[in-house]
PDB file of N, CA, C and O in Angstrom:
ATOM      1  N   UNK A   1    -175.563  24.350  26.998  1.00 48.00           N
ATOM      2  CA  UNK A   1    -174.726  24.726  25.878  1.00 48.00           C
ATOM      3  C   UNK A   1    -174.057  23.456  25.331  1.00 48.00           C
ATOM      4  O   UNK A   1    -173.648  22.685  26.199  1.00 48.00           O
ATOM      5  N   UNK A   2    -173.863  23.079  23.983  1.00 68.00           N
ATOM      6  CA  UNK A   2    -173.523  22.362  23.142  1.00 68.00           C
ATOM      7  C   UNK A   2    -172.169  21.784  23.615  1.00 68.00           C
ATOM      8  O   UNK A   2    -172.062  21.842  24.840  1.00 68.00           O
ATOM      9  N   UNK A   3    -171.135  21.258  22.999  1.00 77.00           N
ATOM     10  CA  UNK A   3    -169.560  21.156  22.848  1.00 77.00           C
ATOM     11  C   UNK A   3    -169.352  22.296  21.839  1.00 77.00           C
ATOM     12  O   UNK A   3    -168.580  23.197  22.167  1.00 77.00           O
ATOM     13  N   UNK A   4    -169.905  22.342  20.756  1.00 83.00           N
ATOM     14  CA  UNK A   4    -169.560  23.013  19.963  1.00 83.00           C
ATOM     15  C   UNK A   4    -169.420  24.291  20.205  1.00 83.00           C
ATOM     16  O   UNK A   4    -168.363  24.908  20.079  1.00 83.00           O
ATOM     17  N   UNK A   5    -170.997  24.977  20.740  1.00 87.00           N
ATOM     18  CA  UNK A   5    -171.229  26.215  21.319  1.00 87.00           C
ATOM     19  C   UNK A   5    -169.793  26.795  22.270  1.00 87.00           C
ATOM     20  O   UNK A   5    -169.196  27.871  22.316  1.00 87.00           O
ATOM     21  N   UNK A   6    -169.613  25.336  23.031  1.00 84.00           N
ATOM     22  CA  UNK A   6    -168.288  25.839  24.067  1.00 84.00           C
ATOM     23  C   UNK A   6    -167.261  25.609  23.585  1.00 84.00           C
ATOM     24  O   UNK A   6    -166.392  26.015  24.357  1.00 84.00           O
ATOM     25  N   UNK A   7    -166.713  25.049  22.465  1.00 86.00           N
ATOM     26  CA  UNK A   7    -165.468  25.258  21.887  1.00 86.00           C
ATOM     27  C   UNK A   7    -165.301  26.817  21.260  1.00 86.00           C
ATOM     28  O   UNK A   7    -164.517  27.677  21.663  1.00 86.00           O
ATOM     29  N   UNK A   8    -166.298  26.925  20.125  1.00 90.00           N
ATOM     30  CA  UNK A   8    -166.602  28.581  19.473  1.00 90.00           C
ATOM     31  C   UNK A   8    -166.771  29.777  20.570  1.00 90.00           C
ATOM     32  O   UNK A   8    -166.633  30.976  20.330  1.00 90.00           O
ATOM     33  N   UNK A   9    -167.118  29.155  21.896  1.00 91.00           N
ATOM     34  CA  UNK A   9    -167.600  30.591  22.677  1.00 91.00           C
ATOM     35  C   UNK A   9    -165.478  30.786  23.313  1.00 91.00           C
ATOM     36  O   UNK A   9    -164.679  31.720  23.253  1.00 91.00           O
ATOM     37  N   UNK A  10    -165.423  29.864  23.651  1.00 88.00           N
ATOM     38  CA  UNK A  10    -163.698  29.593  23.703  1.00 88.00           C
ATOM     39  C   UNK A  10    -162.611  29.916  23.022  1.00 88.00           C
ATOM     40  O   UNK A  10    -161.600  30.513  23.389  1.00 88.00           O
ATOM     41  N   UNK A  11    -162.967  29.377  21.787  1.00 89.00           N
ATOM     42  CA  UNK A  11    -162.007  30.238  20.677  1.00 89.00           C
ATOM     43  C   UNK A  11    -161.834  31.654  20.781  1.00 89.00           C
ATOM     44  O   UNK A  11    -160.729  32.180  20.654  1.00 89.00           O
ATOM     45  N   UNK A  12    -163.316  32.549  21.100  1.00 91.00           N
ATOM     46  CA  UNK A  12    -163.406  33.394  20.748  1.00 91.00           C
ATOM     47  C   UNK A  12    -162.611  34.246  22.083  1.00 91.00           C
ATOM     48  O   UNK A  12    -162.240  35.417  22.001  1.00 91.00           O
ATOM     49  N   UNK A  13    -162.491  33.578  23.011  1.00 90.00           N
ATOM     50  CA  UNK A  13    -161.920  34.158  24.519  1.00 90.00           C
ATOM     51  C   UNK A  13    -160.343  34.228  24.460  1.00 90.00           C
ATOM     52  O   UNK A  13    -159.579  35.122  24.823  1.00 90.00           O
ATOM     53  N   UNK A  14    -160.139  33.169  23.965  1.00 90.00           N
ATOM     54  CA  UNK A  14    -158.119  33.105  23.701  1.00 90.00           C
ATOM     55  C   UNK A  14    -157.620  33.579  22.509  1.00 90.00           C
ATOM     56  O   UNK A  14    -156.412  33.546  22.277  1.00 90.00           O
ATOM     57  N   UNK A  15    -158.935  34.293  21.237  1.00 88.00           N
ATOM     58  CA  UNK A  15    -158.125  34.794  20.741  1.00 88.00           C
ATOM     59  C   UNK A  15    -157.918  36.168  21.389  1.00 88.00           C
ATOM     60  O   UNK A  15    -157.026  36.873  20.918  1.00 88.00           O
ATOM     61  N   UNK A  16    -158.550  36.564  22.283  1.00 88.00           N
ATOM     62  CA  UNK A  16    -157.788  38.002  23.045  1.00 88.00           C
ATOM     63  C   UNK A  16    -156.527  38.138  23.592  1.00 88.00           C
ATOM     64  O   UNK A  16    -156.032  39.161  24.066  1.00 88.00           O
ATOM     65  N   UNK A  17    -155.863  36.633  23.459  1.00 87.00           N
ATOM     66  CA  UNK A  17    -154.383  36.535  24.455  1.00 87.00           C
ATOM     67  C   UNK A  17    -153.734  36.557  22.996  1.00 87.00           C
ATOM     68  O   UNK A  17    -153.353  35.406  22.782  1.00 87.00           O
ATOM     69  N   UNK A  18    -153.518  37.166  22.177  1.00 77.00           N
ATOM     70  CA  UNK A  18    -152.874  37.213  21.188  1.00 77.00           C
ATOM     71  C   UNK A  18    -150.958  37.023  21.169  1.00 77.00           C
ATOM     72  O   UNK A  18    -150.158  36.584  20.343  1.00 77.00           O
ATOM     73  N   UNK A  19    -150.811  37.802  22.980  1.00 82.00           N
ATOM     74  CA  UNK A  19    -149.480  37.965  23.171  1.00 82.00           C
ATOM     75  C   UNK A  19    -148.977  36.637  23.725  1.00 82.00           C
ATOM     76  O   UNK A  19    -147.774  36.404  23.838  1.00 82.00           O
ATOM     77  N   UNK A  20    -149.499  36.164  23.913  1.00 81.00           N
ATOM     78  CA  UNK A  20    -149.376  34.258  24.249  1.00 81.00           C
ATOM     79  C   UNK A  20    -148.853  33.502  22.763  1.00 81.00           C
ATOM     80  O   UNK A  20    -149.303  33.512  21.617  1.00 81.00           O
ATOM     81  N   UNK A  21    -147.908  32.982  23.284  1.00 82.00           N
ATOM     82  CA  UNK A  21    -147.525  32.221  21.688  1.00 82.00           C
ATOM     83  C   UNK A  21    -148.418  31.534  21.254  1.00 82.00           C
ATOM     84  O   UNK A  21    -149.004  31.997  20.275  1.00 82.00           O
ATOM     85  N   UNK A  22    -148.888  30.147  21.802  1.00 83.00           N
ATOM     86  CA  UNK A  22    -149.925  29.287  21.455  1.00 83.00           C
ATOM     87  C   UNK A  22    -151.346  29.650  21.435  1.00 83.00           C
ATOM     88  O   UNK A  22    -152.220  28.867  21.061  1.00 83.00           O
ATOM     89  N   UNK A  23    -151.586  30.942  21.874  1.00 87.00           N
ATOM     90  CA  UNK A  23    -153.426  31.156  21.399  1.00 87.00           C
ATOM     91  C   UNK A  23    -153.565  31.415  19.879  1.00 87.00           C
ATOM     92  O   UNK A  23    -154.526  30.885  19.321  1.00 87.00           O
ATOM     93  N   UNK A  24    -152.848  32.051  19.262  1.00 88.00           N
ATOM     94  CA  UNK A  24    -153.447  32.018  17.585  1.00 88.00           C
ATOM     95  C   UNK A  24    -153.983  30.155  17.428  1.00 88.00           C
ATOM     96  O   UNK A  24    -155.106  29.653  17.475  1.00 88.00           O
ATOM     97  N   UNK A  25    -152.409  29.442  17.206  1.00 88.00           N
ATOM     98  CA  UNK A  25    -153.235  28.060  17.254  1.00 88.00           C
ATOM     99  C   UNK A  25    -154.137  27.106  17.989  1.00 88.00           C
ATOM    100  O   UNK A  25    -154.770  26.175  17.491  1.00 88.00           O
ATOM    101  N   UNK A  26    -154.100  27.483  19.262  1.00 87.00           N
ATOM    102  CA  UNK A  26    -155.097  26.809  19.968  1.00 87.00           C
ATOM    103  C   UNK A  26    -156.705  27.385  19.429  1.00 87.00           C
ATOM    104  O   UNK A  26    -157.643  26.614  19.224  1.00 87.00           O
ATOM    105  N   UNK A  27    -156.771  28.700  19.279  1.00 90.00           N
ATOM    106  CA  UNK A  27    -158.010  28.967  18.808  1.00 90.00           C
ATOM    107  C   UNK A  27    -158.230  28.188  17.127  1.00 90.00           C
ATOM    108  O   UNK A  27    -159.221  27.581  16.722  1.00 90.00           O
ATOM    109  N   UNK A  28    -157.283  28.397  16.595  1.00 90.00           N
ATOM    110  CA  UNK A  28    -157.879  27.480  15.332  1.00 90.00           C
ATOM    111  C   UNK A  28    -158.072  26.380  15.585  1.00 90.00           C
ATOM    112  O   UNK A  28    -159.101  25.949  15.066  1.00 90.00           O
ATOM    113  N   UNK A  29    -157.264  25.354  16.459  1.00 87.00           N
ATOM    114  CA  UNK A  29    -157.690  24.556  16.791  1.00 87.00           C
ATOM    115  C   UNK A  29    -159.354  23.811  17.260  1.00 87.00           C
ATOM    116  O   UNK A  29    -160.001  22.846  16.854  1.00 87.00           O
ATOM    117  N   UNK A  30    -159.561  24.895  18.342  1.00 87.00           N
ATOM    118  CA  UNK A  30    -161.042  25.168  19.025  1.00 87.00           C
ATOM    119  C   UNK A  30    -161.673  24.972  18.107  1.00 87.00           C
ATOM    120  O   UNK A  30    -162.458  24.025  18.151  1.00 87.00           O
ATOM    121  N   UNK A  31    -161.544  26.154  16.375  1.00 90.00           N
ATOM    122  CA  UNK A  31    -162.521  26.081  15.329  1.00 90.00           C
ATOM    123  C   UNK A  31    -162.453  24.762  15.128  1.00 90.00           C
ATOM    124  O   UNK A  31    -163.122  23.972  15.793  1.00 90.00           O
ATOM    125  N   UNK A  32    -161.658  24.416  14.212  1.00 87.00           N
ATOM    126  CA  UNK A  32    -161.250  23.025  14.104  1.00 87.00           C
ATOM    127  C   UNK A  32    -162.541  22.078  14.364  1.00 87.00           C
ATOM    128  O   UNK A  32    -163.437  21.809  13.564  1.00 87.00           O
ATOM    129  N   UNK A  33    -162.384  21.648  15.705  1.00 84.00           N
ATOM    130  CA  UNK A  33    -162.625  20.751  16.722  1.00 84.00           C
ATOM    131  C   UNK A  33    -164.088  20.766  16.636  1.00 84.00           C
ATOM    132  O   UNK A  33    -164.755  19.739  16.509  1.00 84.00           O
ATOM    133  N   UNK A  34    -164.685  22.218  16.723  1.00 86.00           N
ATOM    134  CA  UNK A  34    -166.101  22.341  16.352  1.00 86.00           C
ATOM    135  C   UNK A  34    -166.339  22.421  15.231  1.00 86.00           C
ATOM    136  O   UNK A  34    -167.534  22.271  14.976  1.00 86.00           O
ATOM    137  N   UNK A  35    -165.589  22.631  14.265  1.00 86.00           N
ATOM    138  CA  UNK A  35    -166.126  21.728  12.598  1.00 86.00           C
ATOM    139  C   UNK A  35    -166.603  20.750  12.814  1.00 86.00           C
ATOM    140  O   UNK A  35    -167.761  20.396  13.035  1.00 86.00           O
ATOM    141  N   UNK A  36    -164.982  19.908  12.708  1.00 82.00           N
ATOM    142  CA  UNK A  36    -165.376  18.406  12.560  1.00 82.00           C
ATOM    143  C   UNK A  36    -166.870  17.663  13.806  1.00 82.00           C
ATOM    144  O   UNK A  36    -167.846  17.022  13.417  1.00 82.00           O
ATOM    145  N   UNK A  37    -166.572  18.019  15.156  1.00 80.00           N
ATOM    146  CA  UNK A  37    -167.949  17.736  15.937  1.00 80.00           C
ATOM    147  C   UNK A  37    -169.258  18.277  15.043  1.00 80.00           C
ATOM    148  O   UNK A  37    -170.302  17.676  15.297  1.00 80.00           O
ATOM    149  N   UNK A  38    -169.334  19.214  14.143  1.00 80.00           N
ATOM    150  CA  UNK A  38    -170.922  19.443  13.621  1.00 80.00           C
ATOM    151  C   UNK A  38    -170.744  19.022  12.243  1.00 80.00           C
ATOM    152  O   UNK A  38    -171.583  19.567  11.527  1.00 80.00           O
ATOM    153  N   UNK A  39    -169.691  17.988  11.389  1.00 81.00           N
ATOM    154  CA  UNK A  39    -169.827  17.154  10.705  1.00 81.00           C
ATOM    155  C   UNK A  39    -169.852  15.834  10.850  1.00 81.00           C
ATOM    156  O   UNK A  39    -170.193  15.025   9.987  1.00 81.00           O
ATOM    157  N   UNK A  40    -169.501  15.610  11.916  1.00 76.00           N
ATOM    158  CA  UNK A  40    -168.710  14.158  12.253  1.00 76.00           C
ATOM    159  C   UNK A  40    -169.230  14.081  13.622  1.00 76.00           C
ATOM    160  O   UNK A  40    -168.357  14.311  14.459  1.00 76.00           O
ATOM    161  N   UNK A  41    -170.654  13.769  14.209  1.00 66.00           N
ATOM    162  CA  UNK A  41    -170.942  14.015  15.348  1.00 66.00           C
ATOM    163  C   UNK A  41    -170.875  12.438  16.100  1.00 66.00           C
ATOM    164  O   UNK A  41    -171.409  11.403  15.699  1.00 66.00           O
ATOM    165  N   UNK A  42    -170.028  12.649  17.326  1.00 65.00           N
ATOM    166  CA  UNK A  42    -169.880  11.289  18.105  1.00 65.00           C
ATOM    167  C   UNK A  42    -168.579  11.305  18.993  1.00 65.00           C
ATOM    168  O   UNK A  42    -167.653  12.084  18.763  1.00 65.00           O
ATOM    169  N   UNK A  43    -168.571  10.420  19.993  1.00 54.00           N
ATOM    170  CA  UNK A  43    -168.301  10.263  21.342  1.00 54.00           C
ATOM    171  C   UNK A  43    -166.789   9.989  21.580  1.00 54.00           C
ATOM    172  O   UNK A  43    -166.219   9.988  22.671  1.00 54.00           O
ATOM    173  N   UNK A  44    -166.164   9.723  20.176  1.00 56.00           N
ATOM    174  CA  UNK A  44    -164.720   9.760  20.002  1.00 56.00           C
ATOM    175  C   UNK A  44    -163.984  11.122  19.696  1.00 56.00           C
ATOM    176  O   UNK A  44    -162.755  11.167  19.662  1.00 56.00           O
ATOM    177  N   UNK A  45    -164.854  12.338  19.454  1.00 62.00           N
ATOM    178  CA  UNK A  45    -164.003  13.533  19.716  1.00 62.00           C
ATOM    179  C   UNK A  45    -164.299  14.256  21.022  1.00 62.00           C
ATOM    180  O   UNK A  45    -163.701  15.300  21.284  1.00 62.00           O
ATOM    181  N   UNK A  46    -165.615  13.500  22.230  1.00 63.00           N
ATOM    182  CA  UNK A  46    -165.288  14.378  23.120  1.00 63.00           C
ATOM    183  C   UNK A  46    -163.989  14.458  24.220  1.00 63.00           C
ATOM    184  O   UNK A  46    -163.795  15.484  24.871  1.00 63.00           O
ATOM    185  N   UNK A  47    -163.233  13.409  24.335  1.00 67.00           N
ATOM    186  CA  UNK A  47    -162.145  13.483  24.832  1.00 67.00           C
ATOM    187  C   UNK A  47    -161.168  14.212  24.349  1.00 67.00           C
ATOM    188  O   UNK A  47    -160.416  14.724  25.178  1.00 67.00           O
ATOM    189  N   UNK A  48    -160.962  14.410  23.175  1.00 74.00           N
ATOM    190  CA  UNK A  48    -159.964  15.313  22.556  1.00 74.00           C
ATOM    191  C   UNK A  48    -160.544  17.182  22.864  1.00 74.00           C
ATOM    192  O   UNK A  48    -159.857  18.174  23.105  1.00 74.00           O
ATOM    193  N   UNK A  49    -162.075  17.030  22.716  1.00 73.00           N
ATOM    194  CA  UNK A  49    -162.604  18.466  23.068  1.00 73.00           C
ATOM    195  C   UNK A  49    -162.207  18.848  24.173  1.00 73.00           C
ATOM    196  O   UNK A  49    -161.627  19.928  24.283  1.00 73.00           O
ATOM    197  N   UNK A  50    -162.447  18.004  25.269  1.00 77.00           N
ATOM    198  CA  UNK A  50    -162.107  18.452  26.266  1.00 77.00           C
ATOM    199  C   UNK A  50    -160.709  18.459  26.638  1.00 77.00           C
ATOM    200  O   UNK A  50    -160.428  19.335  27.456  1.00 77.00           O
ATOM    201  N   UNK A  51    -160.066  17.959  26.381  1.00 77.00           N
ATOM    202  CA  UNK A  51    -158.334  18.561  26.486  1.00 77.00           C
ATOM    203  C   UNK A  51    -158.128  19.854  25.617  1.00 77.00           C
ATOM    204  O   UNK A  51    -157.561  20.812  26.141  1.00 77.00           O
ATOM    205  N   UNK A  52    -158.562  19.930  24.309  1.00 77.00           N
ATOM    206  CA  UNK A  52    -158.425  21.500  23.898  1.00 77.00           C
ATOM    207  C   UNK A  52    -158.869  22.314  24.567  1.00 77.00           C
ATOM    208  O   UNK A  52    -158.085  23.251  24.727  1.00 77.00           O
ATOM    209  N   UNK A  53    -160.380  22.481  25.375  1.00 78.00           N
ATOM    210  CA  UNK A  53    -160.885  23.493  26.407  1.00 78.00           C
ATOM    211  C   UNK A  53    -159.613  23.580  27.618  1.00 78.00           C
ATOM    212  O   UNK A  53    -159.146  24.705  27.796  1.00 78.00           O
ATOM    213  N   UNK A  54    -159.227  22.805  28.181  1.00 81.00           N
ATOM    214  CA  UNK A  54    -158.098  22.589  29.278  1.00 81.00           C
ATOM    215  C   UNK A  54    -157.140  23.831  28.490  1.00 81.00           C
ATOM    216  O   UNK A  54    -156.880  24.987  28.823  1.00 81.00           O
ATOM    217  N   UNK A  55    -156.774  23.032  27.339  1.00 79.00           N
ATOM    218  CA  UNK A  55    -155.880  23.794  27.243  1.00 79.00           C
ATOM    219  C   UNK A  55    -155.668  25.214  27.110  1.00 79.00           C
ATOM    220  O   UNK A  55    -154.696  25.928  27.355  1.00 79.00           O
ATOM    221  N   UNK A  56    -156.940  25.464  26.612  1.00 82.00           N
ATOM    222  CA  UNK A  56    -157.657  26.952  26.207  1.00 82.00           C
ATOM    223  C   UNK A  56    -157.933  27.940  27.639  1.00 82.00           C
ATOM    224  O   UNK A  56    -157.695  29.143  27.743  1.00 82.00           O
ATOM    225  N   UNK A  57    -158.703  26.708  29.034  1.00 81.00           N
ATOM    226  CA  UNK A  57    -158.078  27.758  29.939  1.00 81.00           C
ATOM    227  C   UNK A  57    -156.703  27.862  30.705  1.00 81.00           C
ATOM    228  O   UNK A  57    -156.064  28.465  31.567  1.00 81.00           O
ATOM    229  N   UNK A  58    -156.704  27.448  30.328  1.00 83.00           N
ATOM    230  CA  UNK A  58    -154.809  27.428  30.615  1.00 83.00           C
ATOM    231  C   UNK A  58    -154.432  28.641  29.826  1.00 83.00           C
ATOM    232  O   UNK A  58    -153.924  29.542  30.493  1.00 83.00           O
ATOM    233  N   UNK A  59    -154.569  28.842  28.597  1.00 82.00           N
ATOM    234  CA  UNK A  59    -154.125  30.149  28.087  1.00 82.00           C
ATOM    235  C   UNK A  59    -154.981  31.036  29.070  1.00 82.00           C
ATOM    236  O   UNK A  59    -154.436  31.700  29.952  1.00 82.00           O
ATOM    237  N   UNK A  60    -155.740  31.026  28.965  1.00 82.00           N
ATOM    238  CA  UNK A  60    -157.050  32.352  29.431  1.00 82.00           C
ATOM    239  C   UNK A  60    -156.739  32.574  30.714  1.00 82.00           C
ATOM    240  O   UNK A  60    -156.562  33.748  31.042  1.00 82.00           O
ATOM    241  N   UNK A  61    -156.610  31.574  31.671  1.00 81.00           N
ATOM    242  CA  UNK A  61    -155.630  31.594  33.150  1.00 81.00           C
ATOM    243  C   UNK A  61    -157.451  31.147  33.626  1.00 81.00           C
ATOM    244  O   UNK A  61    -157.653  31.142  34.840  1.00 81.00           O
ATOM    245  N   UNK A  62    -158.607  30.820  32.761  1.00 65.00           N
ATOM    246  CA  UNK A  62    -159.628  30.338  33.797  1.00 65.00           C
ATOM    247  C   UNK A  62    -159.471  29.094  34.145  1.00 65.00           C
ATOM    248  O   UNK A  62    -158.504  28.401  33.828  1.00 65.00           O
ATOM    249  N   UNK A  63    -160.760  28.618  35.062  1.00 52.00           N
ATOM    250  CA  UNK A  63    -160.649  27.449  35.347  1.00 52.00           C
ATOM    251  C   UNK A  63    -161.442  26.342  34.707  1.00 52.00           C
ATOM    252  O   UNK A  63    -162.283  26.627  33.854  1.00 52.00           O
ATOM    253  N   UNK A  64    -161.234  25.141  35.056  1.00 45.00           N
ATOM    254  CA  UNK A  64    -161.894  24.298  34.079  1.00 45.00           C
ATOM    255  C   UNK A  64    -162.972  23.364  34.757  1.00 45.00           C
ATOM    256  O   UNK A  64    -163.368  22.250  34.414  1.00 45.00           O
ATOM    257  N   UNK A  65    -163.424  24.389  36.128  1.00 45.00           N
ATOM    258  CA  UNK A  65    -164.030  23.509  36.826  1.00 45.00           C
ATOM    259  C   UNK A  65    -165.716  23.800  37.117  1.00 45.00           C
ATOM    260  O   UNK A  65    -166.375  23.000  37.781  1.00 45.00           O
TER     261      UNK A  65
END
């Protein structure tokens, strides 16, 4: 699976925590993140991807391992 694939499959998991303050924006974020990666493809947004996934299971309560 892509970055992208796993940011969008992600988004789509934290927006179910709706009652969480920060999942509305973390999921736009997620979108976000996989825009710009399938316009702008290269090795300076995967560090930032992967701290949004962190952060995303952190909402979700999964793990990131």
């Amino acid at each position: 699976m892509s970055t992208v694939d796993d940011l969008r499959t992600v988004s789509a998991e934290v927006r179910k925590y709706w009652g969480v303050p920060a999942a509305g924006p973390v999921a736009d974020l997620l979108d976000f993140e996989a825009d710009l990666i399938e316009r702008v493809p290269g090795s300076e947004m995967q560090g930032r991807s992967r701290l949004l996934l962190a952060l995303a299971y952190t909402i979700t309560g999964e793990t990131t391992g």
